[in-house]
Amino acid sequence: MDISFGQTRAALLEDNELAEIYMEGQEGQSIVGNIYKGLVENVLPGMGAAFIDIGTGKNAFLYVKDILHEGSFNLDGDGFQDKFNEYEIEDYLKVGQEVLVQIVKDPIDSKGARATTHITLPGRFGVLMPTVDYIGISRRIEDELERDRLKDLASQVKPQDMGVIVRTAGEGCNMSDLESDMEFLTKLWKDIQEKNKKATAPKIIHKDTSLFFRIVRDMFNKDIDKLIINNKEYYDNAVEIIRMTSPALALRLEYFDKFYEIFDYYNIEDKIEKLISKKVWLKCGGYIVIDQTEALTAVDVNTGKYVGSKDLTDTVLKTNIEAAKEIAKQLRLRDIGGIIIIDFIDMNDSSHENIVLEVLKTALKKDKSRSCVWGMTHLGLVEMTRKKVVQPKANLMQSTCPHCLGTGKILSKQIILKKIEMEINKALFNKSYKKVEILVHPDMAEDFNNIYNEDIEALCKKHNKSIRIIPDVSTPRDEFRILK
């Protein structure tokens, strides 16, 4: 974990390969987990949703299914759609109404944050659900005997009329571990209720913990060999927290006091910079291209330099298998969510298609975010989805280009030259101009003078005005400026 200059970064390494990266600074902080007293700005019956002013500048979006009361739907999702159709958003919310909501998805691009009234308060081993009466066990705990044991423990510590979910980190925990979690979270919920009574919407009621505490609370478990921190104060805090909650893990904490930058020392920095690259090379010589749009993410697989050693069918299969593993890795590493379309290299053998799909599904099991591979379409495209909670890493690492406005392209040379020509013609008919001088990028100046040299001389004679194209290195390639 790298903590310096007001920024926290955490990297998860698996077999010395970067698997996940987390970043938090003064700007772009996630608001997932925050609880707000919001004000209903607008109710949209046709969409079954409402816009909630939470005081952040952009309204949150609240679906009707996220405000239904306990007992009105099945938490496991059985028969959910039938129940959902029985309720209307206007039955619950009116414009101007105050409502306590928690953010479950960050605002991404032009879309506001997604909110819910079903509050969840996470601890180290368990999650308190104060609005529903329910007991759940993390799906990542697969041993049935352990699931039954934890369910029995949860039923004993569960506050009345509230819900408890045992987290993955709760595997192997004892009664006192869960009990202390629930005591703390129950008190926290009472504090939140008291603040809510006194507050006037819109106002933040509870802010989720910082990235540092989330890493220590949520990620540092028995599956992590070592947690290395380069800040002594934060290291001491981590030691104190772990000694209270999971003393067996205390020896796995390590303070990094070397002269080097911690991310450089572990060869992480270069790998982070590659996250914004569209092209990712495969070990076999093939590559994948990742294109992210607001609606979906498209992934294209290519053989590249790989020519195989047997035949075309074998080459295609090996490239697609390696690509499937790399795609799962990149989705997790870049935090890409929503609809994902994968264009594998065409396979004529349906058994090969099934092999590649199974490889993809298996690789996705390492990912904490829920995903679903829907299969291959008639066009040979794989459709899948991955739960979208926070902004993709590329959004945090890049800003919109002021020249191309995020398109990744600028106006062509032909268009710019034509625009300059039009501005010259306008200026020649303007009596206030005694001469026409235009600042352009040096490359554009050279091209313009070469292409339009004779035309410029003719215009100068016709209007008895001088025309100068002035090279200026500070002018972007797709811009120009007329001097008056």
Protein backbone atom coordinates (compact mmCIF):
# COMPACT_ATOMS: atom_id res chain seq x y z
CA MET A 1 0.00 0.00 0.00
CA ASP A 2 1.43 3.37 -1.07
CA ILE A 3 0.38 6.31 1.10
CA SER A 4 1.97 9.66 0.22
CA PHE A 5 1.13 13.23 -0.80
CA GLY A 6 -2.53 12.94 0.20
CA GLN A 7 -3.11 9.92 -2.02
CA THR A 8 -3.62 6.27 -1.14
CA ARG A 9 -2.96 3.48 -3.61
CA ALA A 10 -3.23 -0.24 -2.97
CA ALA A 11 -2.18 -3.03 -5.31
CA LEU A 12 -3.07 -6.71 -5.05
CA LEU A 13 -0.44 -9.05 -6.50
CA GLU A 14 -1.15 -12.65 -7.42
CA ASP A 15 1.90 -14.72 -8.40
CA ASN A 16 3.79 -11.40 -8.71
CA GLU A 17 1.28 -10.19 -11.31
CA LEU A 18 -0.89 -7.12 -10.74
CA ALA A 19 -4.47 -8.36 -10.18
CA GLU A 20 -6.27 -5.33 -8.69
CA ILE A 21 -5.45 -1.67 -8.13
CA TYR A 22 -7.23 0.83 -5.89
CA MET A 23 -6.73 4.60 -5.82
CA GLU A 24 -8.08 7.36 -3.62
CA GLY A 25 -7.05 11.03 -3.58
CA GLN A 26 -8.56 14.43 -2.92
CA GLU A 27 -10.54 14.23 -6.17
CA GLY A 28 -12.67 11.46 -7.61
CA GLN A 29 -13.33 9.75 -4.28
CA SER A 30 -15.91 6.99 -4.35
CA ILE A 31 -19.17 7.70 -2.52
CA VAL A 32 -20.29 4.05 -2.51
CA GLY A 33 -21.39 3.16 1.03
CA ASN A 34 -22.11 6.76 2.03
CA ILE A 35 -25.52 7.40 3.61
CA TYR A 36 -27.44 10.60 2.84
CA LYS A 37 -30.64 12.24 3.93
CA GLY A 38 -31.91 13.00 0.46
CA LEU A 39 -34.70 15.14 -0.95
CA VAL A 40 -36.97 13.74 -3.67
CA GLU A 41 -36.52 16.07 -6.65
CA ASN A 42 -38.55 14.21 -9.26
CA VAL A 43 -40.67 11.05 -9.47
CA LEU A 44 -40.79 9.22 -12.82
CA PRO A 45 -43.66 6.69 -12.92
CA GLY A 46 -42.78 5.64 -16.46
CA MET A 47 -39.30 4.58 -15.34
CA GLY A 48 -40.27 3.28 -11.92
CA ALA A 49 -37.65 5.53 -10.36
CA ALA A 50 -37.00 8.87 -8.68
CA PHE A 51 -34.21 11.44 -8.66
CA ILE A 52 -32.91 12.22 -5.18
CA ASP A 53 -30.95 15.35 -4.30
CA ILE A 54 -28.14 14.19 -1.99
CA GLY A 55 -26.23 17.48 -2.01
CA THR A 56 -23.34 16.39 -4.25
CA GLY A 57 -24.31 18.43 -7.32
CA LYS A 58 -25.69 15.48 -9.26
CA ASN A 59 -28.92 13.74 -8.24
CA ALA A 60 -28.91 10.07 -7.29
CA PHE A 61 -31.17 7.57 -9.03
CA LEU A 62 -33.51 5.42 -6.89
CA TYR A 63 -35.41 2.50 -8.46
CA VAL A 64 -38.72 1.31 -7.02
CA LYS A 65 -37.22 -2.14 -6.35
CA ASP A 66 -34.66 -0.47 -4.09
CA ILE A 67 -37.29 1.04 -1.80
CA LEU A 68 -39.68 -1.90 -1.37
CA HIS A 69 -40.20 -2.88 2.23
CA GLU A 70 -39.16 -6.20 3.68
CA GLY A 71 -41.49 -9.05 2.82
CA SER A 72 -42.54 -7.45 -0.46
CA PHE A 73 -39.94 -9.37 -2.41
CA ASN A 74 -37.75 -12.44 -2.06
CA LEU A 75 -34.15 -11.61 -1.18
CA ASP A 76 -32.94 -14.53 -3.27
CA GLY A 77 -34.80 -13.18 -6.28
CA ASP A 78 -37.35 -16.03 -6.64
CA GLY A 79 -40.52 -14.67 -8.21
CA PHE A 80 -39.17 -11.15 -7.95
CA GLN A 81 -40.52 -9.81 -11.22
CA ASP A 82 -44.12 -10.73 -10.41
CA LYS A 83 -43.93 -8.89 -7.10
CA PHE A 84 -42.15 -5.92 -8.64
CA ASN A 85 -44.97 -5.32 -11.11
CA GLU A 86 -47.42 -4.88 -8.25
CA TYR A 87 -45.76 -1.69 -6.97
CA GLU A 88 -45.55 1.85 -8.34
CA ILE A 89 -42.88 4.40 -7.43
CA GLU A 90 -45.50 7.04 -6.58
CA ASP A 91 -46.90 4.73 -3.87
CA TYR A 92 -43.72 5.38 -1.87
CA LEU A 93 -42.24 8.74 -2.87
CA LYS A 94 -43.55 12.25 -3.43
CA VAL A 95 -41.66 15.33 -4.62
CA GLY A 96 -40.21 17.19 -1.63
CA GLN A 97 -40.17 14.10 0.58
CA GLU A 98 -37.07 13.38 2.68
CA VAL A 99 -35.62 9.87 2.44
CA LEU A 100 -32.58 8.10 3.91
CA VAL A 101 -30.55 6.45 1.14
CA GLN A 102 -27.23 4.67 0.72
CA ILE A 103 -25.13 4.84 -2.45
CA VAL A 104 -24.54 1.46 -4.12
CA LYS A 105 -23.01 2.68 -7.38
CA ASP A 106 -20.82 5.71 -8.08
CA PRO A 107 -21.83 8.32 -10.67
CA ILE A 108 -20.26 7.20 -13.95
CA ASP A 109 -19.94 9.49 -16.99
CA SER A 110 -23.25 11.36 -17.34
CA LYS A 111 -25.19 9.03 -15.04
CA GLY A 112 -25.79 9.92 -11.42
CA ALA A 113 -25.15 7.64 -8.47
CA ARG A 114 -27.51 4.76 -7.79
CA ALA A 115 -29.12 4.68 -4.36
CA THR A 116 -31.08 2.29 -2.17
CA THR A 117 -33.08 2.56 1.05
CA HIS A 118 -31.88 -0.90 2.11
CA ILE A 119 -28.96 0.17 4.30
CA THR A 120 -26.00 -2.19 4.80
CA LEU A 121 -23.26 -1.56 7.36
CA PRO A 122 -20.15 -3.73 6.83
CA GLY A 123 -17.90 -4.93 9.63
CA ARG A 124 -14.85 -7.16 9.37
CA PHE A 125 -16.68 -10.49 9.63
CA GLY A 126 -20.31 -9.59 9.09
CA VAL A 127 -22.66 -7.06 7.51
CA LEU A 128 -25.60 -5.58 9.40
CA MET A 129 -28.80 -5.04 7.39
CA PRO A 130 -30.97 -2.91 9.70
CA THR A 131 -33.93 -2.67 7.29
CA VAL A 132 -34.56 -6.39 6.61
CA ASP A 133 -34.91 -9.53 8.74
CA TYR A 134 -32.53 -11.91 7.00
CA ILE A 135 -29.53 -14.24 7.46
CA GLY A 136 -27.06 -14.83 4.65
CA ILE A 137 -23.65 -16.40 4.12
CA SER A 138 -21.09 -15.28 1.53
CA ARG A 139 -21.30 -17.37 -1.62
CA ARG A 140 -17.51 -17.65 -1.62
CA ILE A 141 -17.73 -19.86 1.45
CA GLU A 142 -18.47 -23.16 -0.28
CA ASP A 143 -18.09 -25.76 2.50
CA GLU A 144 -21.65 -26.73 3.50
CA LEU A 145 -20.73 -27.66 7.09
CA GLU A 146 -19.03 -24.29 7.58
CA ARG A 147 -22.02 -22.50 6.05
CA ASP A 148 -24.38 -24.26 8.46
CA ARG A 149 -22.10 -23.42 11.42
CA LEU A 150 -21.92 -19.76 10.46
CA LYS A 151 -25.67 -19.58 9.87
CA ASP A 152 -26.22 -20.88 13.41
CA LEU A 153 -23.78 -18.29 14.83
CA ALA A 154 -25.44 -15.50 12.83
CA SER A 155 -28.89 -16.45 14.14
CA GLN A 156 -27.61 -16.11 17.70
CA VAL A 157 -25.99 -12.68 17.29
CA LYS A 158 -28.57 -11.21 14.89
CA PRO A 159 -30.31 -8.16 16.38
CA GLN A 160 -34.09 -8.47 16.50
CA ASP A 161 -35.86 -7.52 13.23
CA MET A 162 -32.53 -6.92 11.50
CA GLY A 163 -30.44 -8.91 9.05
CA VAL A 164 -26.91 -10.31 9.12
CA ILE A 165 -24.67 -11.51 6.31
CA VAL A 166 -21.46 -13.36 7.17
CA ARG A 167 -18.65 -12.12 4.91
CA THR A 168 -15.97 -14.25 3.26
CA ALA A 169 -13.53 -13.09 5.96
CA GLY A 170 -15.91 -14.65 8.51
CA GLU A 171 -14.97 -18.18 7.46
CA GLY A 172 -13.57 -19.87 10.57
CA CYS A 173 -14.57 -17.04 12.92
CA ASN A 174 -16.08 -17.68 16.35
CA MET A 175 -19.10 -16.31 18.22
CA SER A 176 -17.21 -13.44 19.87
CA ASP A 177 -15.89 -12.22 16.47
CA LEU A 178 -19.38 -11.88 15.02
CA GLU A 179 -20.82 -10.62 18.28
CA SER A 180 -18.35 -7.74 18.58
CA ASP A 181 -19.02 -6.84 14.94
CA MET A 182 -22.78 -6.69 15.51
CA GLU A 183 -22.45 -4.68 18.73
CA PHE A 184 -20.36 -2.04 16.96
CA LEU A 185 -22.61 -1.93 13.88
CA THR A 186 -25.82 -1.77 15.91
CA LYS A 187 -24.44 1.22 17.81
CA LEU A 188 -23.39 2.81 14.51
CA TRP A 189 -26.93 2.35 13.15
CA LYS A 190 -28.40 4.08 16.23
CA ASP A 191 -26.01 7.00 15.73
CA ILE A 192 -27.05 7.23 12.06
CA GLN A 193 -30.72 7.30 13.06
CA GLU A 194 -30.09 10.08 15.57
CA LYS A 195 -28.21 12.18 13.01
CA ASN A 196 -30.98 11.57 10.49
CA LYS A 197 -33.62 12.93 12.88
CA LYS A 198 -31.70 16.18 13.40
CA ALA A 199 -30.54 16.75 9.81
CA THR A 200 -32.27 18.70 7.05
CA ALA A 201 -32.05 17.25 3.55
CA PRO A 202 -29.93 17.16 1.53
CA LYS A 203 -27.11 16.18 3.90
CA ILE A 204 -24.55 13.42 4.32
CA ILE A 205 -25.30 11.36 7.43
CA HIS A 206 -22.54 8.76 7.33
CA LYS A 207 -19.37 8.57 5.25
CA ASP A 208 -17.88 5.18 4.53
CA THR A 209 -14.34 4.59 5.71
CA SER A 210 -11.24 5.58 3.74
CA LEU A 211 -9.53 3.26 1.27
CA PHE A 212 -6.91 2.36 3.88
CA PHE A 213 -9.50 1.11 6.37
CA ARG A 214 -11.48 -0.68 3.65
CA ILE A 215 -8.35 -2.56 2.58
CA VAL A 216 -7.59 -3.60 6.17
CA ARG A 217 -11.23 -4.44 6.92
CA ASP A 218 -12.36 -6.06 3.67
CA MET A 219 -9.33 -7.44 1.86
CA PHE A 220 -6.73 -8.37 4.46
CA ASN A 221 -7.66 -11.94 5.38
CA LYS A 222 -6.10 -15.41 5.62
CA ASP A 223 -5.79 -15.57 1.82
CA ILE A 224 -3.36 -12.61 1.81
CA ASP A 225 0.26 -13.62 2.47
CA LYS A 226 1.48 -10.15 3.33
CA LEU A 227 0.21 -6.55 3.62
CA ILE A 228 3.06 -4.09 3.06
CA ILE A 229 2.58 -0.39 3.95
CA ASN A 230 5.08 2.41 3.30
CA ASN A 231 3.71 4.88 5.89
CA LYS A 232 4.69 4.26 9.55
CA GLU A 233 1.62 5.97 11.04
CA TYR A 234 -0.77 3.95 8.89
CA TYR A 235 1.22 0.77 9.50
CA ASP A 236 0.86 1.27 13.28
CA ASN A 237 -2.89 1.85 12.82
CA ALA A 238 -3.19 -1.35 10.79
CA VAL A 239 -1.32 -3.31 13.49
CA GLU A 240 -3.68 -1.97 16.15
CA ILE A 241 -6.80 -2.84 14.14
CA ILE A 242 -5.63 -6.34 13.22
CA ARG A 243 -4.53 -7.17 16.78
CA MET A 244 -8.07 -6.41 17.93
CA THR A 245 -9.94 -8.16 15.12
CA SER A 246 -7.65 -10.87 13.69
CA PRO A 247 -4.51 -11.25 15.84
CA ALA A 248 -3.38 -14.29 13.84
CA LEU A 249 -2.77 -11.97 10.86
CA ALA A 250 -0.59 -9.47 12.74
CA LEU A 251 2.65 -11.19 11.66
CA ARG A 252 1.66 -10.73 8.02
CA LEU A 253 1.83 -6.94 8.30
CA GLU A 254 5.09 -5.39 7.11
CA TYR A 255 6.44 -1.83 7.17
CA PHE A 256 8.26 -0.80 3.98
CA ASP A 257 11.13 1.49 5.03
CA LYS A 258 13.41 1.23 2.00
CA PHE A 259 14.68 4.24 0.08
CA TYR A 260 12.85 3.18 -3.10
CA GLU A 261 9.31 4.04 -4.11
CA ILE A 262 7.27 1.01 -3.02
CA PHE A 263 5.43 0.59 -6.34
CA ASP A 264 8.69 0.86 -8.29
CA TYR A 265 10.33 -1.66 -5.99
CA TYR A 266 7.63 -4.23 -6.76
CA ASN A 267 7.47 -3.32 -10.49
CA ILE A 268 3.89 -2.07 -10.19
CA GLU A 269 4.17 1.48 -11.55
CA ASP A 270 4.82 0.45 -15.16
CA LYS A 271 1.91 -1.99 -15.04
CA ILE A 272 -0.46 0.72 -13.80
CA GLU A 273 0.44 2.98 -16.71
CA LYS A 274 -0.47 0.20 -19.14
CA LEU A 275 -4.07 0.25 -17.85
CA ILE A 276 -4.92 3.11 -20.18
CA SER A 277 -3.59 1.30 -23.25
CA LYS A 278 -6.23 -0.06 -25.62
CA LYS A 279 -3.98 -2.83 -26.91
CA VAL A 280 -2.84 -5.66 -24.62
CA TRP A 281 -0.30 -8.16 -25.97
CA LEU A 282 -0.63 -11.86 -25.23
CA LYS A 283 2.35 -14.09 -24.45
CA CYS A 284 1.72 -16.13 -27.61
CA GLY A 285 2.14 -13.03 -29.81
CA GLY A 286 -1.54 -12.29 -30.31
CA TYR A 287 -3.27 -9.28 -28.75
CA ILE A 288 -6.62 -7.92 -27.59
CA VAL A 289 -8.03 -4.44 -28.15
CA ILE A 290 -10.30 -2.95 -25.47
CA ASP A 291 -12.68 -0.14 -26.47
CA GLN A 292 -14.73 1.39 -23.65
CA THR A 293 -17.84 3.41 -24.46
CA GLU A 294 -20.64 4.76 -22.28
CA ALA A 295 -23.02 2.02 -23.42
CA LEU A 296 -20.72 -1.03 -23.46
CA THR A 297 -17.17 -2.32 -23.74
CA ALA A 298 -16.01 -4.10 -26.89
CA VAL A 299 -13.04 -6.48 -26.84
CA ASP A 300 -11.47 -7.67 -30.09
CA VAL A 301 -9.08 -10.65 -30.28
CA ASN A 302 -6.36 -10.86 -32.94
CA THR A 303 -3.63 -13.41 -33.74
CA GLY A 304 -1.06 -10.62 -34.24
CA LYS A 305 2.45 -12.08 -34.49
CA TYR A 306 1.37 -15.59 -33.55
CA VAL A 307 1.41 -18.00 -36.51
CA GLY A 308 1.17 -21.27 -34.58
CA SER A 309 3.02 -24.52 -35.21
CA LYS A 310 0.33 -26.90 -36.48
CA ASP A 311 -2.58 -25.47 -38.46
CA LEU A 312 -4.98 -22.53 -38.49
CA THR A 313 -7.55 -24.23 -36.25
CA ASP A 314 -4.95 -24.90 -33.57
CA THR A 315 -3.57 -21.36 -33.82
CA VAL A 316 -7.03 -19.82 -33.42
CA LEU A 317 -7.92 -22.03 -30.44
CA LYS A 318 -4.67 -21.32 -28.56
CA THR A 319 -4.97 -17.56 -29.19
CA ASN A 320 -8.61 -17.50 -28.04
CA ILE A 321 -7.85 -19.50 -24.87
CA GLU A 322 -5.02 -17.16 -23.87
CA ALA A 323 -7.18 -14.16 -24.76
CA ALA A 324 -10.05 -15.44 -22.57
CA LYS A 325 -7.73 -15.59 -19.54
CA GLU A 326 -6.31 -12.14 -20.27
CA ILE A 327 -9.76 -10.59 -20.82
CA ALA A 328 -10.95 -11.80 -17.40
CA LYS A 329 -7.78 -10.38 -15.86
CA GLN A 330 -8.15 -6.99 -17.59
CA LEU A 331 -11.84 -6.60 -16.69
CA ARG A 332 -10.96 -7.11 -13.04
CA LEU A 333 -7.83 -4.96 -13.15
CA ARG A 334 -9.47 -2.06 -15.00
CA ASP A 335 -12.77 -2.34 -13.10
CA ILE A 336 -14.77 -2.50 -16.32
CA GLY A 337 -18.46 -3.18 -15.73
CA GLY A 338 -21.77 -3.21 -17.56
CA ILE A 339 -22.30 -4.89 -20.94
CA ILE A 340 -19.19 -6.46 -22.48
CA ILE A 341 -19.01 -7.84 -26.03
CA ILE A 342 -16.05 -10.05 -26.96
CA ASP A 343 -15.14 -10.76 -30.58
CA PHE A 344 -13.00 -13.88 -30.43
CA ILE A 345 -11.30 -15.11 -33.61
CA ASP A 346 -13.85 -17.15 -35.59
CA MET A 347 -13.95 -20.84 -34.65
CA ASN A 348 -15.62 -23.32 -36.95
CA ASP A 349 -15.69 -26.07 -34.33
CA SER A 350 -18.48 -25.68 -31.74
CA SER A 351 -16.48 -27.78 -29.25
CA HIS A 352 -13.69 -25.19 -29.45
CA GLU A 353 -16.21 -22.44 -28.73
CA ASN A 354 -17.33 -24.30 -25.60
CA ILE A 355 -13.71 -24.74 -24.46
CA VAL A 356 -13.04 -20.99 -24.78
CA LEU A 357 -16.27 -20.09 -22.94
CA GLU A 358 -15.38 -22.45 -20.06
CA VAL A 359 -11.88 -20.94 -19.84
CA LEU A 360 -13.43 -17.47 -19.64
CA LYS A 361 -15.93 -18.50 -16.94
CA THR A 362 -13.22 -20.20 -14.88
CA ALA A 363 -10.93 -17.16 -15.10
CA LEU A 364 -13.77 -14.88 -13.97
CA LYS A 365 -14.21 -16.86 -10.73
CA LYS A 366 -11.21 -15.04 -9.25
CA ASP A 367 -13.12 -11.76 -9.59
CA LYS A 368 -15.06 -10.50 -6.54
CA SER A 369 -17.43 -8.54 -8.78
CA ARG A 370 -20.30 -10.64 -10.05
CA SER A 371 -20.26 -11.46 -13.75
CA CYS A 372 -22.37 -13.52 -16.12
CA VAL A 373 -21.35 -15.01 -19.47
CA TRP A 374 -24.49 -15.34 -21.58
CA GLY A 375 -22.90 -17.30 -24.39
CA MET A 376 -22.07 -16.81 -28.04
CA THR A 377 -24.38 -15.09 -30.54
CA HIS A 378 -25.05 -16.12 -34.15
CA LEU A 379 -22.42 -13.58 -35.18
CA GLY A 380 -19.80 -15.36 -33.08
CA LEU A 381 -19.73 -12.63 -30.41
CA VAL A 382 -19.63 -13.46 -26.68
CA GLU A 383 -22.07 -11.48 -24.57
CA MET A 384 -21.36 -10.99 -20.87
CA THR A 385 -22.00 -8.57 -18.04
CA ARG A 386 -19.97 -7.54 -15.01
CA LYS A 387 -21.34 -5.66 -12.02
CA LYS A 388 -20.57 -1.96 -12.30
CA VAL A 389 -20.04 -0.22 -8.93
CA VAL A 390 -17.20 2.28 -9.32
CA GLN A 391 -15.71 4.16 -12.24
CA PRO A 392 -13.33 2.24 -14.51
CA LYS A 393 -9.68 2.87 -13.66
CA ALA A 394 -9.18 4.64 -17.00
CA ASN A 395 -11.66 7.34 -15.89
CA LEU A 396 -9.59 7.98 -12.74
CA MET A 397 -6.27 8.04 -14.59
CA GLN A 398 -7.30 10.23 -17.53
CA SER A 399 -9.03 13.56 -18.14
CA THR A 400 -10.98 14.53 -21.25
CA CYS A 401 -8.67 16.00 -23.87
CA PRO A 402 -9.54 19.71 -24.38
CA HIS A 403 -8.71 19.42 -28.08
CA CYS A 404 -10.52 16.26 -29.15
CA LEU A 405 -13.14 16.47 -26.34
CA GLY A 406 -12.74 12.81 -25.55
CA THR A 407 -13.21 11.45 -29.07
CA GLY A 408 -9.56 10.44 -29.36
CA LYS A 409 -9.37 12.22 -32.71
CA ILE A 410 -8.90 15.77 -33.98
CA LEU A 411 -10.10 17.43 -37.19
CA SER A 412 -8.24 16.29 -40.27
CA LYS A 413 -5.69 18.49 -42.04
CA GLN A 414 -8.04 18.88 -45.01
CA ILE A 415 -10.85 20.26 -42.82
CA ILE A 416 -8.53 22.66 -40.95
CA LEU A 417 -7.07 24.05 -44.19
CA LYS A 418 -10.59 24.63 -45.53
CA LYS A 419 -11.59 26.45 -42.30
CA ILE A 420 -8.52 28.70 -42.58
CA GLU A 421 -9.42 29.49 -46.19
CA MET A 422 -12.97 30.43 -45.18
CA GLU A 423 -11.73 32.73 -42.40
CA ILE A 424 -9.35 34.47 -44.79
CA ASN A 425 -12.21 35.16 -47.22
CA LYS A 426 -14.33 36.59 -44.38
CA ALA A 427 -11.47 38.80 -43.19
CA LEU A 428 -10.78 40.16 -46.68
CA PHE A 429 -14.30 41.58 -46.89
CA ASN A 430 -14.01 43.14 -43.43
CA LYS A 431 -12.98 46.78 -43.86
CA SER A 432 -11.52 46.94 -40.35
CA TYR A 433 -8.76 44.53 -41.41
CA LYS A 434 -5.85 46.22 -43.20
CA LYS A 435 -3.97 42.95 -43.23
CA VAL A 436 -4.82 39.35 -42.45
CA GLU A 437 -2.52 37.44 -40.09
CA ILE A 438 -3.36 33.94 -38.87
CA LEU A 439 -1.51 31.92 -36.24
CA VAL A 440 -1.45 28.18 -37.02
CA HIS A 441 0.56 25.12 -36.04
CA PRO A 442 3.91 25.01 -37.96
CA ASP A 443 2.90 21.85 -39.85
CA MET A 444 -0.33 23.50 -40.98
CA ALA A 445 1.49 26.70 -41.96
CA GLU A 446 3.87 24.79 -44.22
CA ASP A 447 1.07 22.80 -45.86
CA PHE A 448 -1.14 25.85 -46.32
CA ASN A 449 1.60 27.91 -47.95
CA ASN A 450 2.55 25.03 -50.26
CA ILE A 451 -1.02 24.26 -51.32
CA TYR A 452 -2.52 27.76 -51.48
CA ASN A 453 0.55 29.86 -52.36
CA GLU A 454 -0.72 31.02 -55.78
CA ASP A 455 -4.27 31.56 -54.50
CA ILE A 456 -2.97 33.70 -51.63
CA GLU A 457 -0.95 35.92 -53.98
CA ALA A 458 -3.99 36.40 -56.21
CA LEU A 459 -6.19 37.37 -53.24
CA CYS A 460 -3.59 39.85 -51.99
CA LYS A 461 -3.58 41.64 -55.37
CA LYS A 462 -7.37 41.56 -55.70
CA HIS A 463 -8.11 43.07 -52.25
CA ASN A 464 -4.89 45.05 -51.88
CA LYS A 465 -4.26 43.47 -48.46
CA SER A 466 -1.40 41.36 -47.17
CA ILE A 467 -2.09 37.83 -45.99
CA ARG A 468 0.35 36.10 -43.64
CA ILE A 469 0.19 32.58 -42.24
CA ILE A 470 2.36 32.65 -39.11
CA PRO A 471 3.74 29.38 -37.67
CA ASP A 472 3.17 29.11 -33.91
CA VAL A 473 4.24 26.07 -31.90
CA SER A 474 1.80 26.93 -29.07
CA THR A 475 -1.22 26.58 -31.39
CA PRO A 476 -2.73 23.05 -31.46
CA ARG A 477 -2.81 21.23 -34.80
CA ASP A 478 -6.59 21.57 -35.16
CA GLU A 479 -6.85 25.25 -34.15
CA PHE A 480 -5.91 28.66 -35.56
CA ARG A 481 -6.27 32.28 -34.50
CA ILE A 482 -6.72 35.51 -36.49
CA LEU A 483 -4.63 38.48 -35.25
CA LYS A 484 -6.40 41.82 -35.31
